[in-house]
Coordinates of C-alpha atoms in Angstrom, one line a residue:
M3 CA 17.8 104.3 86.8
E4 CA 14.2 104.9 85.6
D5 CA 15.2 104.4 82.0
K6 CA 16.8 101.1 82.9
E7 CA 13.6 99.9 84.6
Y8 CA 11.5 101.1 81.7
L9 CA 13.6 99.1 79.3
E10 CA 13.4 96.0 81.5
E11 CA 9.5 96.3 81.6
A12 CA 9.4 96.8 77.8
K13 CA 11.5 93.7 77.3
E14 CA 9.2 91.6 79.5
R15 CA 6.1 92.9 77.7
K16 CA 7.7 92.0 74.4
E17 CA 8.4 88.5 75.6
E18 CA 4.8 88.1 76.8
D19 CA 3.4 89.3 73.4
R20 CA 5.7 86.9 71.5
A21 CA 4.5 84.0 73.8
V22 CA 0.9 84.8 73.1
S23 CA 1.5 85.0 69.4
E24 CA 3.2 81.7 69.3
E25 CA 0.3 80.1 71.3
A26 CA -2.2 81.6 68.9
E27 CA -0.3 80.2 65.9
K28 CA -0.5 76.7 67.4
K29 CA -4.3 76.9 67.6
P30 CA -6.4 76.7 64.4
A31 CA -8.7 79.6 63.6
K32 CA -12.0 79.4 65.5
D33 CA -14.0 79.2 62.4
D34 CA -12.0 76.3 61.0
D35 CA -12.0 74.6 64.4
E36 CA -15.8 74.7 65.0
Y37 CA -17.1 74.5 61.4
E38 CA -16.6 72.3 58.4
K39 CA -17.5 72.8 54.8
I40 CA -20.7 71.4 53.3
C41 CA -21.3 70.6 49.6
Y42 CA -23.4 73.3 47.9
V43 CA -25.4 70.7 46.0
C44 CA -26.0 67.6 48.2
R45 CA -25.5 69.4 51.6
R46 CA -23.3 66.7 53.0
P47 CA -20.4 67.7 55.3
E48 CA -16.8 67.3 54.4
S49 CA -16.5 64.6 57.1
K50 CA -18.8 62.4 55.0
T51 CA -17.7 63.3 51.5
G52 CA -14.0 63.8 51.8
P53 CA -12.0 66.9 50.7
M54 CA -14.1 69.5 48.9
V55 CA -13.3 71.5 45.8
T56 CA -13.6 75.2 46.7
M57 CA -14.1 77.8 43.9
G58 CA -15.9 81.1 43.6
G59 CA -17.3 81.1 47.1
M60 CA -18.7 77.6 46.6
N61 CA -17.9 74.1 48.0
L62 CA -18.5 71.0 45.9
C63 CA -17.8 67.4 46.8
H64 CA -16.2 64.9 44.5
D65 CA -19.4 63.0 43.9
C66 CA -21.4 66.1 42.8
M67 CA -18.5 67.3 40.6
Q68 CA -18.4 63.9 38.9
K69 CA -22.2 63.9 38.4
A70 CA -22.1 67.4 36.8
F71 CA -19.2 66.3 34.6
D72 CA -21.0 63.2 33.5
S73 CA -24.2 65.2 32.7
V74 CA -22.3 67.6 30.5
T75 CA -20.4 65.0 28.6
Q76 CA -23.5 62.9 28.0
G77 CA -25.3 65.4 25.8
G78 CA -25.2 68.8 27.5
F79 CA -26.6 70.1 30.8
D80 CA -28.8 73.1 31.2
L81 CA -28.3 74.5 34.7
S82 CA -31.4 76.7 34.5
K83 CA -33.6 73.6 34.4
I84 CA -32.7 72.6 37.9
Q85 CA -32.9 76.0 39.6
N86 CA -36.6 75.4 40.6
M87 CA -36.0 72.0 42.1
P88 CA -36.6 72.6 45.9
Y89 CA -34.6 69.6 47.0
M90 CA -31.5 70.8 45.1
N91 CA -31.3 74.1 47.1
L92 CA -29.7 75.8 44.0
N93 CA -29.6 79.5 43.5
L94 CA -28.2 80.6 40.1
S95 CA -26.9 83.9 41.6
D96 CA -24.4 81.9 43.6
F97 CA -22.7 80.8 40.4
S98 CA -21.7 84.4 39.4
N99 CA -18.4 84.1 41.3
L100 CA -17.2 80.9 39.7
N101 CA -14.4 82.7 37.7
Q102 CA -13.2 84.6 40.7
Q103 CA -10.5 83.5 43.2
N104 CA -10.2 83.8 47.0
V105 CA -14.0 84.5 47.4
E106 CA -15.0 83.9 51.0
I107 CA -17.2 80.9 51.7
P108 CA -20.6 82.1 53.1
K109 CA -21.8 80.8 56.5
K110 CA -24.7 78.9 54.8
Q111 CA -22.1 76.6 53.2
K112 CA -20.6 75.7 56.6
I113 CA -21.9 73.5 59.3
K114 CA -21.0 73.1 63.0
K115 CA -18.7 70.2 63.5
R116 CA -19.9 67.3 65.6
T117 CA -18.0 66.5 68.7
A118 CA -15.7 63.6 68.1
E119 CA -17.3 60.4 69.0
T120 CA -15.6 57.4 70.3
K121 CA -15.8 54.4 68.1
K122 CA -18.9 52.4 68.9
P123 CA -18.4 48.8 70.0
E124 CA -19.6 46.0 67.9
F125 CA -23.3 45.1 68.2
D126 CA -23.5 43.1 71.5
L127 CA -26.2 40.7 72.5
K128 CA -26.0 42.0 76.0
D129 CA -27.2 45.4 74.7
I130 CA -30.6 43.9 73.6
P131 CA -33.2 44.3 76.4
A132 CA -35.0 41.1 77.3
P133 CA -38.7 40.8 76.3
H134 CA -40.0 41.6 79.8
I135 CA -37.8 44.7 80.0
I136 CA -39.1 45.9 76.6
K137 CA -42.6 45.4 77.7
Q138 CA -42.0 47.1 81.1
R139 CA -40.7 50.2 79.2
L140 CA -43.6 50.1 76.8
D141 CA -46.0 49.9 79.8
E142 CA -44.8 53.3 80.9
Y143 CA -46.0 55.0 77.8
V144 CA -48.6 52.7 76.2
I145 CA -51.8 51.8 78.2
G146 CA -53.7 48.6 77.4
Q147 CA -52.9 46.3 74.4
E148 CA -51.2 43.8 76.8
Q149 CA -51.0 40.9 74.4
A150 CA -49.8 43.1 71.5
K151 CA -47.0 44.6 73.7
K152 CA -46.0 41.0 74.7
V153 CA -45.9 39.7 71.1
I154 CA -44.0 42.8 69.9
S155 CA -41.5 42.6 72.7
V156 CA -40.6 38.9 71.9
A157 CA -40.6 39.6 68.1
V158 CA -38.2 42.6 68.5
Y159 CA -35.9 40.7 70.9
N160 CA -35.7 37.8 68.5
H161 CA -35.1 40.1 65.5
Y162 CA -32.1 41.8 67.1
K163 CA -30.7 38.4 68.2
R164 CA -30.8 37.5 64.6
V165 CA -29.0 40.7 63.7
F166 CA -26.3 39.8 66.2
L167 CA -26.0 36.3 64.8
V168 CA -25.7 37.7 61.2
D169 CA -23.1 40.3 62.2
S170 CA -21.0 37.8 64.3
D171 CA -18.7 35.1 63.1
K172 CA -21.1 32.5 64.6
K173 CA -23.1 32.5 61.4
E174 CA -20.3 30.6 59.7
E175 CA -20.0 28.1 62.5
E176 CA -23.7 27.1 62.5
N177 CA -26.0 26.1 59.7
V178 CA -29.2 27.4 61.3
Q179 CA -30.6 30.4 59.5
I180 CA -33.1 32.5 61.5
E181 CA -35.7 34.2 59.4
K182 CA -36.7 37.9 59.8
S183 CA -39.4 38.7 62.4
N184 CA -41.3 41.3 60.3
I185 CA -44.6 42.2 61.9
L186 CA -48.1 42.8 60.7
M187 CA -50.2 45.0 63.0
I188 CA -54.0 44.9 62.7
G189 CA -56.2 47.3 64.7
P190 CA -58.9 49.9 64.4
T191 CA -58.1 53.6 63.9
G192 CA -56.8 55.2 67.0
S193 CA -55.9 52.0 68.8
G194 CA -52.2 53.0 69.0
K195 CA -50.4 51.3 66.2
T196 CA -48.2 54.2 65.2
Y197 CA -47.6 55.4 68.7
L198 CA -46.6 51.9 69.8
V199 CA -44.0 51.7 67.0
K200 CA -42.7 55.2 67.7
T201 CA -42.3 54.4 71.4
L202 CA -40.5 51.1 70.6
A203 CA -38.0 52.8 68.3
K204 CA -37.3 55.5 71.0
L205 CA -36.8 53.0 73.7
L206 CA -34.4 50.9 71.5
D207 CA -32.6 54.1 70.3
V208 CA -32.9 53.0 66.6
P209 CA -33.8 55.2 63.6
L210 CA -37.4 55.0 62.5
A211 CA -39.0 55.8 59.2
I212 CA -42.8 56.0 58.8
A213 CA -44.4 55.7 55.3
D214 CA -48.0 55.8 54.1
A215 CA -48.8 52.8 51.9
T216 CA -51.4 54.9 50.0
S217 CA -48.6 57.1 48.6
L218 CA -46.6 54.1 47.2
T219 CA -47.0 53.1 43.6
E220 CA -45.3 50.7 41.2
A221 CA -42.1 52.1 39.7
G222 CA -42.7 54.4 36.7
Y223 CA -46.0 55.7 37.9
I224 CA -46.9 59.0 39.7
G225 CA -46.3 58.6 43.4
D226 CA -43.5 57.4 45.7
D227 CA -41.5 54.4 44.6
I228 CA -40.8 51.6 47.1
E229 CA -37.2 52.6 47.7
S230 CA -38.4 55.9 49.1
V231 CA -39.1 54.3 52.4
V232 CA -35.5 53.3 52.7
S233 CA -34.4 56.9 51.8
K234 CA -36.5 58.1 54.7
L235 CA -34.8 55.7 57.1
L236 CA -31.4 56.8 55.9
A237 CA -32.4 60.4 56.5
A238 CA -33.6 59.5 60.0
A239 CA -30.2 57.9 60.7
D240 CA -28.4 61.1 59.7
N241 CA -27.2 59.4 56.5
D242 CA -25.4 56.8 58.6
V243 CA -25.8 53.6 56.6
D244 CA -24.7 51.2 59.3
R245 CA -27.2 52.7 61.8
A246 CA -30.0 52.8 59.1
Q247 CA -29.5 49.1 58.4
R248 CA -30.5 48.2 62.0
G249 CA -33.5 50.6 62.1
I250 CA -37.2 50.1 61.8
I251 CA -39.5 50.9 58.9
F252 CA -43.2 51.3 59.7
I253 CA -45.6 51.2 56.7
D254 CA -49.0 52.4 57.8
E255 CA -52.3 52.0 56.0
I256 CA -51.1 48.7 54.6
D257 CA -54.6 47.5 54.1
K258 CA -55.0 50.2 51.4
I259 CA -52.8 48.2 49.0
A260 CA -55.0 45.2 49.1
K261 CA -55.6 43.5 45.8
K262 CA -58.5 45.2 43.9
K263 CA -61.4 43.0 43.0
N264 CA -63.1 42.9 39.6
T265 CA -60.8 45.3 37.8
N266 CA -59.4 45.0 34.3
S267 CA -56.9 47.9 34.7
R268 CA -53.4 47.5 36.0
D269 CA -53.4 47.7 39.8
V270 CA -50.4 50.0 40.2
S271 CA -51.2 51.0 43.8
G272 CA -52.5 47.6 45.1
E273 CA -51.2 44.2 44.2
S274 CA -48.2 45.6 42.2
V275 CA -47.0 47.5 45.3
Q276 CA -47.3 44.3 47.4
Q277 CA -45.2 42.5 44.8
E278 CA -42.5 45.2 44.8
L279 CA -42.3 45.2 48.6
L280 CA -41.4 41.5 48.7
K281 CA -37.7 41.9 48.1
L282 CA -37.5 44.8 50.5
L283 CA -39.2 42.8 53.3
E284 CA -37.1 39.7 52.7
G285 CA -33.8 41.6 52.4
S286 CA -32.1 43.2 49.4
N287 CA -29.6 45.9 48.5
V288 CA -31.3 49.2 47.6
E289 CA -29.6 52.1 45.9
V290 CA -30.9 55.4 47.4
P291 CA -30.0 59.1 47.2
V292 CA -28.1 60.7 50.0
G293 CA -29.5 63.9 51.5
S294 CA -32.6 63.8 49.2
N295 CA -35.7 61.8 48.6
Q296 CA -35.4 62.3 44.9
K297 CA -33.0 60.7 42.4
N298 CA -31.4 63.1 40.0
A299 CA -28.1 63.6 38.1
L300 CA -26.4 65.6 40.8
T301 CA -27.4 63.6 43.9
P302 CA -24.9 61.1 45.2
M303 CA -26.2 57.5 45.8
T304 CA -25.4 54.9 48.4
T305 CA -26.4 51.3 48.9
V306 CA -28.5 50.2 51.9
S307 CA -29.1 46.6 52.8
T308 CA -32.6 45.8 54.1
D309 CA -31.5 42.4 55.5
N310 CA -31.5 43.5 59.1
I311 CA -34.1 46.3 58.9
L312 CA -37.2 45.4 60.9
F313 CA -40.4 46.1 58.9
I314 CA -43.7 46.6 60.7
C315 CA -46.8 47.0 58.5
G316 CA -50.0 48.3 60.1
G317 CA -53.6 48.9 59.0
A318 CA -57.2 49.1 60.2
F319 CA -58.4 46.4 57.8
P320 CA -62.1 47.4 57.7
D321 CA -64.5 44.6 57.0
L322 CA -61.9 42.0 58.1
E323 CA -64.1 41.3 61.2
D324 CA -67.0 40.3 58.9
I325 CA -64.7 37.9 56.9
I326 CA -63.6 36.3 60.2
K327 CA -67.1 35.9 61.4
E328 CA -68.2 34.5 58.1
R329 CA -65.5 31.8 58.3
L330 CA -66.2 30.9 61.9
T331 CA -70.0 30.8 61.3
N332 CA -69.7 28.6 58.2
K333 CA -67.8 26.0 60.1
S334 CA -70.6 25.6 62.6
S335 CA -73.2 22.9 62.6
I336 CA -76.5 23.5 60.9
G337 CA -78.9 25.3 63.2
F338 CA -76.3 27.0 65.3
A339 CA -75.1 29.6 62.7
A340 CA -77.4 32.4 64.0
E341 CA -76.4 31.7 67.6
L342 CA -72.7 31.8 66.8
K343 CA -73.1 34.9 64.7
D344 CA -74.6 36.7 67.7
K345 CA -71.8 35.4 69.9
Y346 CA -69.1 36.6 67.5
D347 CA -70.8 40.0 67.1
K348 CA -70.2 40.6 70.8
D349 CA -66.7 39.3 70.9
P350 CA -64.3 42.4 71.5
D351 CA -61.3 40.3 70.5
I352 CA -62.7 39.0 67.2
L353 CA -59.6 40.3 65.3
G354 CA -57.5 38.0 67.5
R355 CA -59.0 35.0 65.6
V356 CA -57.6 36.2 62.2
T357 CA -55.8 33.8 59.9
N358 CA -53.8 34.2 56.7
E359 CA -56.8 32.7 54.9
D360 CA -58.9 35.7 56.1
L361 CA -56.2 38.2 55.1
R362 CA -55.9 36.6 51.6
K363 CA -59.7 36.9 51.2
F364 CA -59.3 40.6 52.2
G365 CA -56.8 41.1 49.3
M366 CA -53.3 40.5 50.6
I367 CA -51.3 38.1 48.4
P368 CA -49.8 35.0 50.0
E369 CA -46.2 35.9 49.2
F370 CA -46.6 39.2 51.0
L371 CA -48.1 37.6 54.1
G372 CA -45.2 35.1 54.1
R373 CA -42.8 38.0 54.6
L374 CA -44.7 39.1 57.7
P375 CA -44.7 36.0 59.9
I376 CA -45.7 37.8 63.1
T377 CA -49.3 39.0 63.3
V378 CA -50.3 41.4 66.1
T379 CA -53.9 42.5 66.7
L380 CA -54.9 45.5 68.8
Q381 CA -58.3 46.0 70.4
S382 CA -60.6 49.0 70.2
L383 CA -60.1 51.3 73.2
T384 CA -62.8 51.2 75.8
K385 CA -63.9 54.3 77.9
E386 CA -61.9 52.9 80.8
L387 CA -58.7 52.6 78.8
L388 CA -59.2 56.1 77.4
V389 CA -59.4 57.5 80.9
R390 CA -56.2 55.7 81.8
I391 CA -54.5 57.0 78.7
L392 CA -55.4 60.5 79.8
K393 CA -53.6 60.3 83.1
E394 CA -51.3 57.3 83.5
P395 CA -48.5 57.3 80.8
R396 CA -45.3 59.1 81.6
N397 CA -46.1 61.7 79.0
A398 CA -49.9 61.7 79.5
I399 CA -51.6 64.7 78.0
L400 CA -53.1 65.8 81.4
K401 CA -49.6 65.8 82.9
Q402 CA -48.5 68.1 80.1
Y403 CA -51.2 70.6 80.8
E404 CA -50.6 70.4 84.6
K405 CA -46.9 71.2 83.9
L406 CA -47.8 74.1 81.7
L407 CA -50.0 75.7 84.4
E408 CA -47.5 74.8 87.1
L409 CA -45.0 77.2 85.4
D410 CA -47.6 79.9 86.1
E411 CA -47.8 78.6 89.7
V412 CA -51.3 77.4 89.2
K413 CA -52.5 73.9 90.1
L414 CA -54.7 72.2 87.5
V415 CA -57.1 69.4 88.7
F416 CA -59.5 67.2 86.6
E417 CA -62.4 65.6 88.4
D418 CA -63.1 61.9 87.6
D419 CA -66.4 62.8 86.0
A420 CA -64.7 65.3 83.7
L421 CA -62.2 62.6 82.5
E422 CA -65.1 60.2 81.8
W423 CA -66.8 63.0 79.8
I424 CA -63.6 63.5 77.7
A425 CA -63.4 59.7 77.0
E426 CA -67.1 59.5 76.0
Q427 CA -66.6 62.3 73.5
A428 CA -63.5 60.6 72.1
M429 CA -65.5 57.4 71.6
K430 CA -68.2 59.3 69.7
K431 CA -65.6 60.5 67.2
E432 CA -64.5 56.8 66.6
T433 CA -60.9 57.8 66.2
G434 CA -59.7 56.3 69.5
A435 CA -57.0 58.0 71.5
R436 CA -56.2 60.3 68.6
A437 CA -59.3 62.4 69.5
L438 CA -58.3 63.1 73.1
R439 CA -55.9 65.9 72.5
S440 CA -58.2 67.8 70.2
I441 CA -61.0 67.6 72.7
I442 CA -58.9 68.9 75.6
E443 CA -57.3 71.6 73.6
D444 CA -60.8 72.9 72.6
F445 CA -61.9 73.6 76.2
M446 CA -58.4 74.4 77.6
L447 CA -57.9 77.3 75.2
D448 CA -59.9 79.8 77.2
I449 CA -58.3 78.6 80.5
M450 CA -54.8 78.9 79.1
Y451 CA -55.6 82.4 77.8
E452 CA -57.4 83.8 80.9
I453 CA -55.5 82.3 83.9
P454 CA -52.2 84.2 83.4
K455 CA -54.1 87.5 83.6
D456 CA -54.7 87.1 87.3
P457 CA -51.6 86.3 89.4
E458 CA -53.8 85.7 92.5
I459 CA -55.3 82.5 91.0
G460 CA -53.9 79.4 92.8
S461 CA -55.8 76.5 91.2
V462 CA -58.3 75.5 88.5
V463 CA -60.6 72.5 88.8
I464 CA -62.2 71.1 85.6
T465 CA -65.7 69.6 86.3
R466 CA -68.1 67.7 84.1
A467 CA -70.6 70.6 84.5
Y468 CA -68.1 73.0 83.0
L469 CA -67.5 70.6 80.0
D470 CA -71.2 70.3 79.6
K471 CA -71.3 74.2 79.4
N472 CA -73.2 74.5 82.7
G473 CA -70.9 77.1 84.2
G474 CA -67.2 77.7 84.4
P475 CA -64.3 75.8 86.0
L476 CA -63.8 76.1 89.8
I477 CA -61.3 78.8 90.5
Q478 CA -59.5 79.0 93.8
M479 CA -57.5 82.1 94.8
R480 CA -54.2 82.0 96.6
G481 CA -54.3 82.1 100.4
Y482 CA -57.8 80.4 100.5
H483 CA -58.2 76.7 101.5

C-alpha cells in the first residue's frame, strides 16, 4: 500500500515538473526579454537600427557594416587610426575574437529595453496651451520680466499653431502661409534668458538644445559647424527625429557673431556664421550624425528638417543702449539733446526701444534679423526682484536649502535684512540672478557642515549681522521656544 502511494506521489511530482518546464519554455530568457543589443560602433539599440550582425562577441548594425565596407573598398582603412577617437568608443582588444564563433556578447553591448509605448496621437491643436496658460506656468518659476513672458507666450503659441497647420491636411486647403516665429532675446547678463528658455521647454515637454554662438564657425574652419546645433537637438530627443523636429534650439551669445568692423580678413566667426545660419532659421533639411556630434566614416547619418524647429537667439548686446540713445537723441530738436540724453540715461527700459536699425548698426546683418521676427527685451534685475527670486519661485534656492535642512529635522529661516544683503552682493557682481547661488553656498557651507553634528539643534536663523561677519547665526535648540 505504501509503495502504491509513493508511486502516485512520484507521478504527481513528475507532472508538476513537466508543467513548469513547459511554462518556462514559453517564456523568453530573462536577458533576452529585458535587454536588446546595441551596435558596438554607433551605440544605437536594435530597435532603432534593425537586426544586428553578431560575430566574435560584437554587435554591428547594418549602417556601420556598410560604412566599414565602403571605407575599405575606397582605398583601404586603418583601424588603428580611429582607436583614440573618444566619440567612437572603440577598443582594439575587442576585435581579437572576430574569428571565433559563439562568443558571448558582453553586458556593455546590451541595453535595457524601453517599455512598449502606445502610439502617440497626431499633433493636436488642443494640446497647445493658450498664451495665458503658458505665462501662468512661467510665472511659477520666473520672477519679473512680465512683458518678455507675455511676448514669448504668444510667440510660442503661434509657432506651434503653425506646426499644427503644416502637419495637417489644412495646408492644402488654404493658401495662407504662416511664417516662423523665431525669437531674438536681448537682455543683460544674468537677466534670465537661458533660464526662461529652459523653463519654457520643460513646460511644453519638447527637446531643447543650447549652443554657444562663440563656438560656431564657418564650415571648414576650426570650431563647431552650424549643423552641430541640430545634432545636439537630436541627441536631446533621444535620436527621435520626429520629436527633434518640433523642439527648440537656443543659441546664446548671439551678439558675439556681430559683423566685425574695419577688418580686411575673412570674418569666419562673425558675418559668415550669420550667413550660414540663415537657411537653418528659415527651414532646411540638415544631414547630421546619429549618436555622435562628429561626422566620420563609421557614423550613420540621418536627415532632420528645421522647418518646425523654434529658434531662439539670445545675447547681452553691450553698447546697444548707447546706439539706441544716440538715435533717439539725434532725432530731437536742437537745444533739447542734452536734456533728452539725461532722460534716456535714467530709462530702465531703454532696450525696449530697440529697432532693427539699431541692431544693424550693432553688426547684425538684415537677412539674419529678417529670420528673427520677434524681438524680446529683458530688463536688468533690481534688488527687489532678486529678493523675490530668492524665495518665490517653485524651485527657489532658499526652498532648496530649507528642504535639505528639513531632512535633518532642522528649520532654516532667513530674516528679510539677510535677503536684502544677498541681493545687494549679487548686484555688485553685475551678473544678475546667476550670482545668488554662489553667494548663498559660500556662507551656507559651514552651517551645512556643523548642524548635523548636534541632533539637539532645532532651528537656524540667518541674520544680516551674521552675513556681515558680526557674529554667528541664531541657533535654537529643541524643546525651547
